[in-house]
Amino acid sequence: MTTTGGGLAEDRALLGRTSTAERVADILRTRIAEGYFPPGTRLSEDGIGGALGVSRNTLREAFRLLTHERLLVHELNRGVFVRLLAVDDVVDIYRTRHLVECAVVHDLGDPPFDLDGLAAAVAEGERHARAGDWKGVSTANIHFHRELVALAGSERTDELMRGVLAELRLAFHVVDDPHALHEPYLVRNREILDALRAGERTTAERLLADYLDDSRTQLVEVYARRVTDGTTPPS
């Protein structure tokens, strides 16, 4: 599968006059996290560069940065592609999520907490579920965990998790039944939100730890089966 601009022209305004390869990489990272570029997608220099209005050199530097983050892979004489994860990658992603997300909740301090972003992500997921849009539910789930980590008020932690959650989305793309994968966690997202609203930080941390353990087990099982049987990601 090869993509051109992928609707990126609307993101051009985000670059401004001080655009850099880092900012281009941030836009592409977000697009990967939100499902616009599935694993195996070849990224067109002409299409993306033209859509964003950036030079070939700037775009290549952005590709290099995302390759370093394990989101892209360069194949000699073929181009740059969105990476297909190994099973061990998925396991490591969840190990990192457990360390970071549970630590954020553990260290929240005293309530009340600023939960507007988290509540919006929960409502977003429930809205997509009612419409039967399970790709949208997946995106909302990414937003939920990004907002959860944002409660730490740490730019470094936010930056770390943007990359981790973008990698996670690569794994989600390989799953052939997103409904079964994501539906159970709609209720669990709301349970975590309700616990935090009630000021029950310890309960929220326990719910989150169990949630991540169950999600890892479920996703690794499905992912390993798809990789083993040689199924390619949906285009």
PDB file of C-alpha atoms in Angstrom:
ATOM      1  CA  MET A   1       0.000   0.000   0.000  1.00  0.00           C
ATOM      2  CA  THR A   2       1.306   3.460  -0.925  1.00  0.00           C
ATOM      3  CA  THR A   3      -0.096   6.724   0.377  1.00  0.00           C
ATOM      4  CA  THR A   4       0.184  10.239  -0.967  1.00  0.00           C
ATOM      5  CA  GLY A   5      -0.774  13.220   1.170  1.00  0.00           C
ATOM      6  CA  GLY A   6      -3.256  11.374   3.377  1.00  0.00           C
ATOM      7  CA  GLY A   7      -5.216  14.565   4.057  1.00  0.00           C
ATOM      8  CA  LEU A   8      -2.139  16.239   5.496  1.00  0.00           C
ATOM      9  CA  ALA A   9      -2.692  19.542   3.706  1.00  0.00           C
ATOM     10  CA  GLU A  10      -5.004  20.605   6.541  1.00  0.00           C
ATOM     11  CA  ASP A  11      -2.058  20.215   8.952  1.00  0.00           C
ATOM     12  CA  ARG A  12       0.117  22.693   7.054  1.00  0.00           C
ATOM     13  CA  ALA A  13      -1.064  25.555   9.261  1.00  0.00           C
ATOM     14  CA  LEU A  14       0.437  23.794  12.284  1.00  0.00           C
ATOM     15  CA  LEU A  15       3.910  24.289  10.885  1.00  0.00           C
ATOM     16  CA  GLY A  16       3.950  28.077  10.730  1.00  0.00           C
ATOM     17  CA  ARG A  17       7.031  29.968   9.660  1.00  0.00           C
ATOM     18  CA  THR A  18       9.283  28.213  12.139  1.00  0.00           C
ATOM     19  CA  SER A  19       8.604  24.697  10.874  1.00  0.00           C
ATOM     20  CA  THR A  20      11.270  22.103  11.590  1.00  0.00           C
ATOM     21  CA  ALA A  21      11.807  18.429  10.966  1.00  0.00           C
ATOM     22  CA  GLU A  22      10.811  17.825  14.578  1.00  0.00           C
ATOM     23  CA  ARG A  23       7.438  19.487  14.014  1.00  0.00           C
ATOM     24  CA  VAL A  24       6.864  17.515  10.819  1.00  0.00           C
ATOM     25  CA  ALA A  25       7.736  14.342  12.736  1.00  0.00           C
ATOM     26  CA  ASP A  26       5.229  15.312  15.423  1.00  0.00           C
ATOM     27  CA  ILE A  27       2.465  15.685  12.830  1.00  0.00           C
ATOM     28  CA  LEU A  28       3.274  12.334  11.231  1.00  0.00           C
ATOM     29  CA  ARG A  29       3.546  10.657  14.648  1.00  0.00           C
ATOM     30  CA  THR A  30       0.060  11.919  15.499  1.00  0.00           C
ATOM     31  CA  ARG A  31      -1.289  10.701  12.167  1.00  0.00           C
ATOM     32  CA  ILE A  32       0.185   7.245  12.787  1.00  0.00           C
ATOM     33  CA  ALA A  33      -1.278   7.194  16.322  1.00  0.00           C
ATOM     34  CA  GLU A  34      -4.713   8.116  14.972  1.00  0.00           C
ATOM     35  CA  GLY A  35      -4.679   5.420  12.326  1.00  0.00           C
ATOM     36  CA  TYR A  36      -4.152   7.328   9.087  1.00  0.00           C
ATOM     37  CA  PHE A  37      -1.027   5.357   8.146  1.00  0.00           C
ATOM     38  CA  PRO A  38      -1.359   1.598   8.861  1.00  0.00           C
ATOM     39  CA  PRO A  39       1.646  -0.759   9.122  1.00  0.00           C
ATOM     40  CA  GLY A  40       3.150  -1.514   5.728  1.00  0.00           C
ATOM     41  CA  THR A  41       2.152   1.855   4.247  1.00  0.00           C
ATOM     42  CA  ARG A  42       4.816   3.370   2.018  1.00  0.00           C
ATOM     43  CA  LEU A  43       5.178   7.080   2.757  1.00  0.00           C
ATOM     44  CA  SER A  44       5.454   9.154  -0.395  1.00  0.00           C
ATOM     45  CA  GLU A  45       8.001  11.960  -0.165  1.00  0.00           C
ATOM     46  CA  ASP A  46       6.298  13.899  -2.954  1.00  0.00           C
ATOM     47  CA  GLY A  47       2.776  13.463  -1.573  1.00  0.00           C
ATOM     48  CA  ILE A  48       3.554  14.266   2.057  1.00  0.00           C
ATOM     49  CA  GLY A  49       6.099  16.975   1.281  1.00  0.00           C
ATOM     50  CA  GLY A  50       3.661  18.659  -1.083  1.00  0.00           C
ATOM     51  CA  ALA A  51       0.765  18.417   1.367  1.00  0.00           C
ATOM     52  CA  LEU A  52       2.765  19.959   4.202  1.00  0.00           C
ATOM     53  CA  GLY A  53       4.697  22.380   2.002  1.00  0.00           C
ATOM     54  CA  VAL A  54       8.122  21.314   3.300  1.00  0.00           C
ATOM     55  CA  SER A  55      11.372  20.544   1.541  1.00  0.00           C
ATOM     56  CA  ARG A  56      12.542  17.040   0.716  1.00  0.00           C
ATOM     57  CA  ASN A  57      15.473  17.433   3.117  1.00  0.00           C
ATOM     58  CA  THR A  58      13.173  18.462   5.985  1.00  0.00           C
ATOM     59  CA  LEU A  59      10.876  15.534   5.307  1.00  0.00           C
ATOM     60  CA  ARG A  60      13.764  13.079   5.145  1.00  0.00           C
ATOM     61  CA  GLU A  61      15.018  14.320   8.501  1.00  0.00           C
ATOM     62  CA  ALA A  62      11.522  13.820   9.948  1.00  0.00           C
ATOM     63  CA  PHE A  63      11.507  10.284   8.540  1.00  0.00           C
ATOM     64  CA  ARG A  64      14.895   9.686  10.164  1.00  0.00           C
ATOM     65  CA  LEU A  65      13.570  10.825  13.537  1.00  0.00           C
ATOM     66  CA  LEU A  66      10.548   8.532  13.310  1.00  0.00           C
ATOM     67  CA  THR A  67      12.748   5.641  12.198  1.00  0.00           C
ATOM     68  CA  HIS A  68      14.787   6.201  15.361  1.00  0.00           C
ATOM     69  CA  GLU A  69      11.503   6.031  17.323  1.00  0.00           C
ATOM     70  CA  ARG A  70      10.751   2.659  15.687  1.00  0.00           C
ATOM     71  CA  LEU A  71       7.639   3.934  13.923  1.00  0.00           C
ATOM     72  CA  LEU A  72       9.113   3.812  10.414  1.00  0.00           C
ATOM     73  CA  VAL A  73      11.575   1.567   8.621  1.00  0.00           C
ATOM     74  CA  HIS A  74      13.740   2.391   5.607  1.00  0.00           C
ATOM     75  CA  GLU A  75      14.014  -0.348   2.996  1.00  0.00           C
ATOM     76  CA  LEU A  76      16.882   0.026   0.536  1.00  0.00           C
ATOM     77  CA  ASN A  77      15.742   0.928  -2.975  1.00  0.00           C
ATOM     78  CA  ARG A  78      12.094   0.720  -1.875  1.00  0.00           C
ATOM     79  CA  GLY A  79      11.488   3.712   0.367  1.00  0.00           C
ATOM     80  CA  VAL A  80      10.184   4.425   3.854  1.00  0.00           C
ATOM     81  CA  PHE A  81       7.383   2.320   5.347  1.00  0.00           C
ATOM     82  CA  VAL A  82       5.314   2.334   8.525  1.00  0.00           C
ATOM     83  CA  ARG A  83       6.747  -0.429  10.671  1.00  0.00           C
ATOM     84  CA  LEU A  84       5.125  -3.785  11.409  1.00  0.00           C
ATOM     85  CA  LEU A  85       5.832  -4.675  15.039  1.00  0.00           C
ATOM     86  CA  ALA A  86       7.127  -7.989  16.367  1.00  0.00           C
ATOM     87  CA  VAL A  87       5.336  -9.693  19.260  1.00  0.00           C
ATOM     88  CA  ASP A  88       8.220  -8.771  21.587  1.00  0.00           C
ATOM     89  CA  ASP A  89       7.652  -5.113  20.677  1.00  0.00           C
ATOM     90  CA  VAL A  90       4.055  -5.337  21.860  1.00  0.00           C
ATOM     91  CA  VAL A  91       5.117  -6.907  25.159  1.00  0.00           C
ATOM     92  CA  ASP A  92       7.706  -4.170  25.701  1.00  0.00           C
ATOM     93  CA  ILE A  93       5.196  -1.428  24.891  1.00  0.00           C
ATOM     94  CA  TYR A  94       2.923  -2.700  27.651  1.00  0.00           C
ATOM     95  CA  ARG A  95       5.832  -2.954  30.076  1.00  0.00           C
ATOM     96  CA  THR A  96       6.586   0.707  29.433  1.00  0.00           C
ATOM     97  CA  ARG A  97       2.922   1.693  29.707  1.00  0.00           C
ATOM     98  CA  HIS A  98       2.575  -0.073  33.043  1.00  0.00           C
ATOM     99  CA  LEU A  99       5.645   1.675  34.450  1.00  0.00           C
ATOM    100  CA  VAL A 100       4.618   5.135  33.263  1.00  0.00           C
ATOM    101  CA  GLU A 101       0.816   5.202  33.497  1.00  0.00           C
ATOM    102  CA  CYS A 102       0.564   3.566  36.913  1.00  0.00           C
ATOM    103  CA  ALA A 103       3.290   5.874  38.241  1.00  0.00           C
ATOM    104  CA  VAL A 104       1.363   8.906  36.984  1.00  0.00           C
ATOM    105  CA  VAL A 105      -1.791   7.846  38.842  1.00  0.00           C
ATOM    106  CA  HIS A 106       0.180   6.866  41.963  1.00  0.00           C
ATOM    107  CA  ASP A 107       1.813  10.312  42.133  1.00  0.00           C
ATOM    108  CA  LEU A 108      -1.254  12.445  41.428  1.00  0.00           C
ATOM    109  CA  GLY A 109      -1.350  13.895  44.920  1.00  0.00           C
ATOM    110  CA  ASP A 110      -4.536  15.083  46.573  1.00  0.00           C
ATOM    111  CA  PRO A 111      -7.875  15.488  44.737  1.00  0.00           C
ATOM    112  CA  PRO A 112      -9.639  17.103  43.053  1.00  0.00           C
ATOM    113  CA  PHE A 113      -7.934  16.320  39.744  1.00  0.00           C
ATOM    114  CA  ASP A 114      -8.374  18.119  36.422  1.00  0.00           C
ATOM    115  CA  LEU A 115     -10.311  15.405  34.593  1.00  0.00           C
ATOM    116  CA  ASP A 116     -11.933  17.338  31.740  1.00  0.00           C
ATOM    117  CA  GLY A 117      -9.669  15.845  29.066  1.00  0.00           C
ATOM    118  CA  LEU A 118     -10.072  12.340  30.445  1.00  0.00           C
ATOM    119  CA  ALA A 119     -13.864  12.704  30.591  1.00  0.00           C
ATOM    120  CA  ALA A 120     -13.948  13.979  27.009  1.00  0.00           C
ATOM    121  CA  ALA A 121     -11.977  10.927  25.835  1.00  0.00           C
ATOM    122  CA  VAL A 122     -14.373   8.555  27.641  1.00  0.00           C
ATOM    123  CA  ALA A 123     -17.377  10.282  26.069  1.00  0.00           C
ATOM    124  CA  GLU A 124     -15.675  10.189  22.660  1.00  0.00           C
ATOM    125  CA  GLY A 125     -15.195   6.419  22.900  1.00  0.00           C
ATOM    126  CA  GLU A 126     -18.782   5.809  23.983  1.00  0.00           C
ATOM    127  CA  ARG A 127     -20.079   7.988  21.157  1.00  0.00           C
ATOM    128  CA  HIS A 128     -18.091   6.059  18.534  1.00  0.00           C
ATOM    129  CA  ALA A 129     -19.244   2.749  20.043  1.00  0.00           C
ATOM    130  CA  ARG A 130     -22.887   3.761  19.694  1.00  0.00           C
ATOM    131  CA  ALA A 131     -22.200   4.504  16.029  1.00  0.00           C
ATOM    132  CA  GLY A 132     -20.439   1.166  15.540  1.00  0.00           C
ATOM    133  CA  ASP A 133     -17.206   2.973  14.635  1.00  0.00           C
ATOM    134  CA  TRP A 134     -14.590   0.739  16.254  1.00  0.00           C
ATOM    135  CA  LYS A 135     -11.663   2.486  14.601  1.00  0.00           C
ATOM    136  CA  GLY A 136     -12.974   5.642  16.259  1.00  0.00           C
ATOM    137  CA  VAL A 137     -13.211   3.772  19.576  1.00  0.00           C
ATOM    138  CA  SER A 138      -9.568   2.754  19.159  1.00  0.00           C
ATOM    139  CA  THR A 139      -8.550   6.369  18.579  1.00  0.00           C
ATOM    140  CA  ALA A 140     -10.569   7.520  21.583  1.00  0.00           C
ATOM    141  CA  ASN A 141      -8.836   4.902  23.702  1.00  0.00           C
ATOM    142  CA  ILE A 142      -5.459   6.299  22.667  1.00  0.00           C
ATOM    143  CA  HIS A 143      -6.754   9.753  23.626  1.00  0.00           C
ATOM    144  CA  PHE A 144      -7.866   8.409  27.025  1.00  0.00           C
ATOM    145  CA  HIS A 145      -4.413   7.138  27.909  1.00  0.00           C
ATOM    146  CA  ARG A 146      -2.730  10.253  26.539  1.00  0.00           C
ATOM    147  CA  GLU A 147      -4.980  12.408  28.749  1.00  0.00           C
ATOM    148  CA  LEU A 148      -4.309  10.134  31.714  1.00  0.00           C
ATOM    149  CA  VAL A 149      -0.561  10.623  31.363  1.00  0.00           C
ATOM    150  CA  ALA A 150      -1.086  14.367  30.842  1.00  0.00           C
ATOM    151  CA  LEU A 151      -2.357  14.552  34.439  1.00  0.00           C
ATOM    152  CA  ALA A 152       1.307  14.419  35.474  1.00  0.00           C
ATOM    153  CA  GLY A 153       1.858  17.857  33.936  1.00  0.00           C
ATOM    154  CA  SER A 154       5.182  16.710  32.467  1.00  0.00           C
ATOM    155  CA  GLU A 155       6.173  17.583  28.906  1.00  0.00           C
ATOM    156  CA  ARG A 156       8.830  14.846  28.958  1.00  0.00           C
ATOM    157  CA  THR A 157       6.335  12.186  29.984  1.00  0.00           C
ATOM    158  CA  ASP A 158       3.854  13.425  27.389  1.00  0.00           C
ATOM    159  CA  GLU A 159       6.539  13.199  24.689  1.00  0.00           C
ATOM    160  CA  LEU A 160       7.539   9.698  25.744  1.00  0.00           C
ATOM    161  CA  MET A 161       3.972   8.444  25.705  1.00  0.00           C
ATOM    162  CA  ARG A 162       3.163  10.017  22.334  1.00  0.00           C
ATOM    163  CA  GLY A 163       5.732   7.705  20.791  1.00  0.00           C
ATOM    164  CA  VAL A 164       4.699   4.665  22.853  1.00  0.00           C
ATOM    165  CA  LEU A 165       1.008   5.097  22.032  1.00  0.00           C
ATOM    166  CA  ALA A 166       1.787   5.640  18.354  1.00  0.00           C
ATOM    167  CA  GLU A 167       3.633   2.297  18.378  1.00  0.00           C
ATOM    168  CA  LEU A 168       0.666   0.701  20.126  1.00  0.00           C
ATOM    169  CA  ARG A 169      -1.615   1.868  17.336  1.00  0.00           C
ATOM    170  CA  LEU A 170       0.555  -0.065  14.882  1.00  0.00           C
ATOM    171  CA  ALA A 171      -0.358  -3.221  16.799  1.00  0.00           C
ATOM    172  CA  PHE A 172      -4.062  -2.323  16.841  1.00  0.00           C
ATOM    173  CA  HIS A 173      -4.056  -2.176  13.034  1.00  0.00           C
ATOM    174  CA  VAL A 174      -3.175  -5.860  12.743  1.00  0.00           C
ATOM    175  CA  VAL A 175      -6.162  -6.978  14.839  1.00  0.00           C
ATOM    176  CA  ASP A 176      -8.975  -8.326  12.671  1.00  0.00           C
ATOM    177  CA  ASP A 177     -11.772  -7.797  15.220  1.00  0.00           C
ATOM    178  CA  PRO A 178     -11.420  -4.306  16.746  1.00  0.00           C
ATOM    179  CA  HIS A 179     -14.920  -4.568  18.226  1.00  0.00           C
ATOM    180  CA  ALA A 180     -13.940  -7.502  20.450  1.00  0.00           C
ATOM    181  CA  LEU A 181     -10.606  -5.885  21.309  1.00  0.00           C
ATOM    182  CA  HIS A 182     -11.852  -2.457  22.366  1.00  0.00           C
ATOM    183  CA  GLU A 183     -15.420  -2.849  23.624  1.00  0.00           C
ATOM    184  CA  PRO A 184     -14.560  -4.237  27.114  1.00  0.00           C
ATOM    185  CA  TYR A 185     -12.332  -1.269  27.850  1.00  0.00           C
ATOM    186  CA  LEU A 186     -15.021   1.357  27.326  1.00  0.00           C
ATOM    187  CA  VAL A 187     -16.531   0.406  30.693  1.00  0.00           C
ATOM    188  CA  ARG A 188     -13.114   0.131  32.299  1.00  0.00           C
ATOM    189  CA  ASN A 189     -12.106   3.599  31.096  1.00  0.00           C
ATOM    190  CA  ARG A 190     -15.208   5.001  32.756  1.00  0.00           C
ATOM    191  CA  GLU A 191     -14.488   3.067  35.970  1.00  0.00           C
ATOM    192  CA  ILE A 192     -11.029   4.638  36.164  1.00  0.00           C
ATOM    193  CA  LEU A 193     -12.514   8.082  35.492  1.00  0.00           C
ATOM    194  CA  ASP A 194     -15.175   7.578  38.178  1.00  0.00           C
ATOM    195  CA  ALA A 195     -12.574   6.468  40.724  1.00  0.00           C
ATOM    196  CA  LEU A 196     -10.501   9.578  40.067  1.00  0.00           C
ATOM    197  CA  ARG A 197     -13.591  11.789  40.255  1.00  0.00           C
ATOM    198  CA  ALA A 198     -14.281  10.287  43.675  1.00  0.00           C
ATOM    199  CA  GLY A 199     -10.710  11.034  44.727  1.00  0.00           C
ATOM    200  CA  GLU A 200      -9.942   7.307  45.022  1.00  0.00           C
ATOM    201  CA  ARG A 201      -6.456   7.387  43.541  1.00  0.00           C
ATOM    202  CA  THR A 202      -5.420   3.991  44.946  1.00  0.00           C
ATOM    203  CA  THR A 203      -8.495   2.335  43.450  1.00  0.00           C
ATOM    204  CA  ALA A 204      -7.835   3.993  40.093  1.00  0.00           C
ATOM    205  CA  GLU A 205      -4.239   2.759  40.124  1.00  0.00           C
ATOM    206  CA  ARG A 206      -5.363  -0.817  40.848  1.00  0.00           C
ATOM    207  CA  LEU A 207      -8.011  -0.676  38.118  1.00  0.00           C
ATOM    208  CA  LEU A 208      -5.440   0.653  35.669  1.00  0.00           C
ATOM    209  CA  ALA A 209      -2.849  -2.016  36.503  1.00  0.00           C
ATOM    210  CA  ASP A 210      -5.409  -4.805  36.018  1.00  0.00           C
ATOM    211  CA  TYR A 211      -6.629  -3.139  32.827  1.00  0.00           C
ATOM    212  CA  LEU A 212      -3.130  -3.005  31.319  1.00  0.00           C
ATOM    213  CA  ASP A 213      -2.371  -6.615  32.288  1.00  0.00           C
ATOM    214  CA  ASP A 214      -5.593  -7.869  30.701  1.00  0.00           C
ATOM    215  CA  SER A 215      -5.144  -5.719  27.609  1.00  0.00           C
ATOM    216  CA  ARG A 216      -1.576  -6.956  27.131  1.00  0.00           C
ATOM    217  CA  THR A 217      -2.621 -10.606  27.434  1.00  0.00           C
ATOM    218  CA  GLN A 218      -5.487 -10.177  24.982  1.00  0.00           C
ATOM    219  CA  LEU A 219      -3.572  -8.155  22.394  1.00  0.00           C
ATOM    220  CA  VAL A 220      -0.445 -10.317  22.476  1.00  0.00           C
ATOM    221  CA  GLU A 221      -2.525 -13.463  21.947  1.00  0.00           C
ATOM    222  CA  VAL A 222      -4.354 -11.991  18.962  1.00  0.00           C
ATOM    223  CA  TYR A 223      -1.269 -10.305  17.541  1.00  0.00           C
ATOM    224  CA  ALA A 224       0.898 -13.424  17.802  1.00  0.00           C
ATOM    225  CA  ARG A 225      -1.737 -15.446  15.970  1.00  0.00           C
ATOM    226  CA  ARG A 226      -1.927 -12.921  13.131  1.00  0.00           C
ATOM    227  CA  VAL A 227       1.851 -12.678  12.793  1.00  0.00           C
ATOM    228  CA  THR A 228       2.289 -16.456  12.941  1.00  0.00           C
ATOM    229  CA  ASP A 229      -0.286 -17.178  10.244  1.00  0.00           C
ATOM    230  CA  GLY A 230       1.358 -14.577   8.013  1.00  0.00           C
ATOM    231  CA  THR A 231      -1.693 -12.353   7.771  1.00  0.00           C
ATOM    232  CA  THR A 232      -0.815  -8.938   6.441  1.00  0.00           C
ATOM    233  CA  PRO A 233      -2.228  -5.744   7.982  1.00  0.00           C
ATOM    234  CA  PRO A 234      -5.420  -4.371   6.459  1.00  0.00           C
ATOM    235  CA  SER A 235      -4.865  -1.717   3.815  1.00  0.00           C
TER     236      SER A 235
END
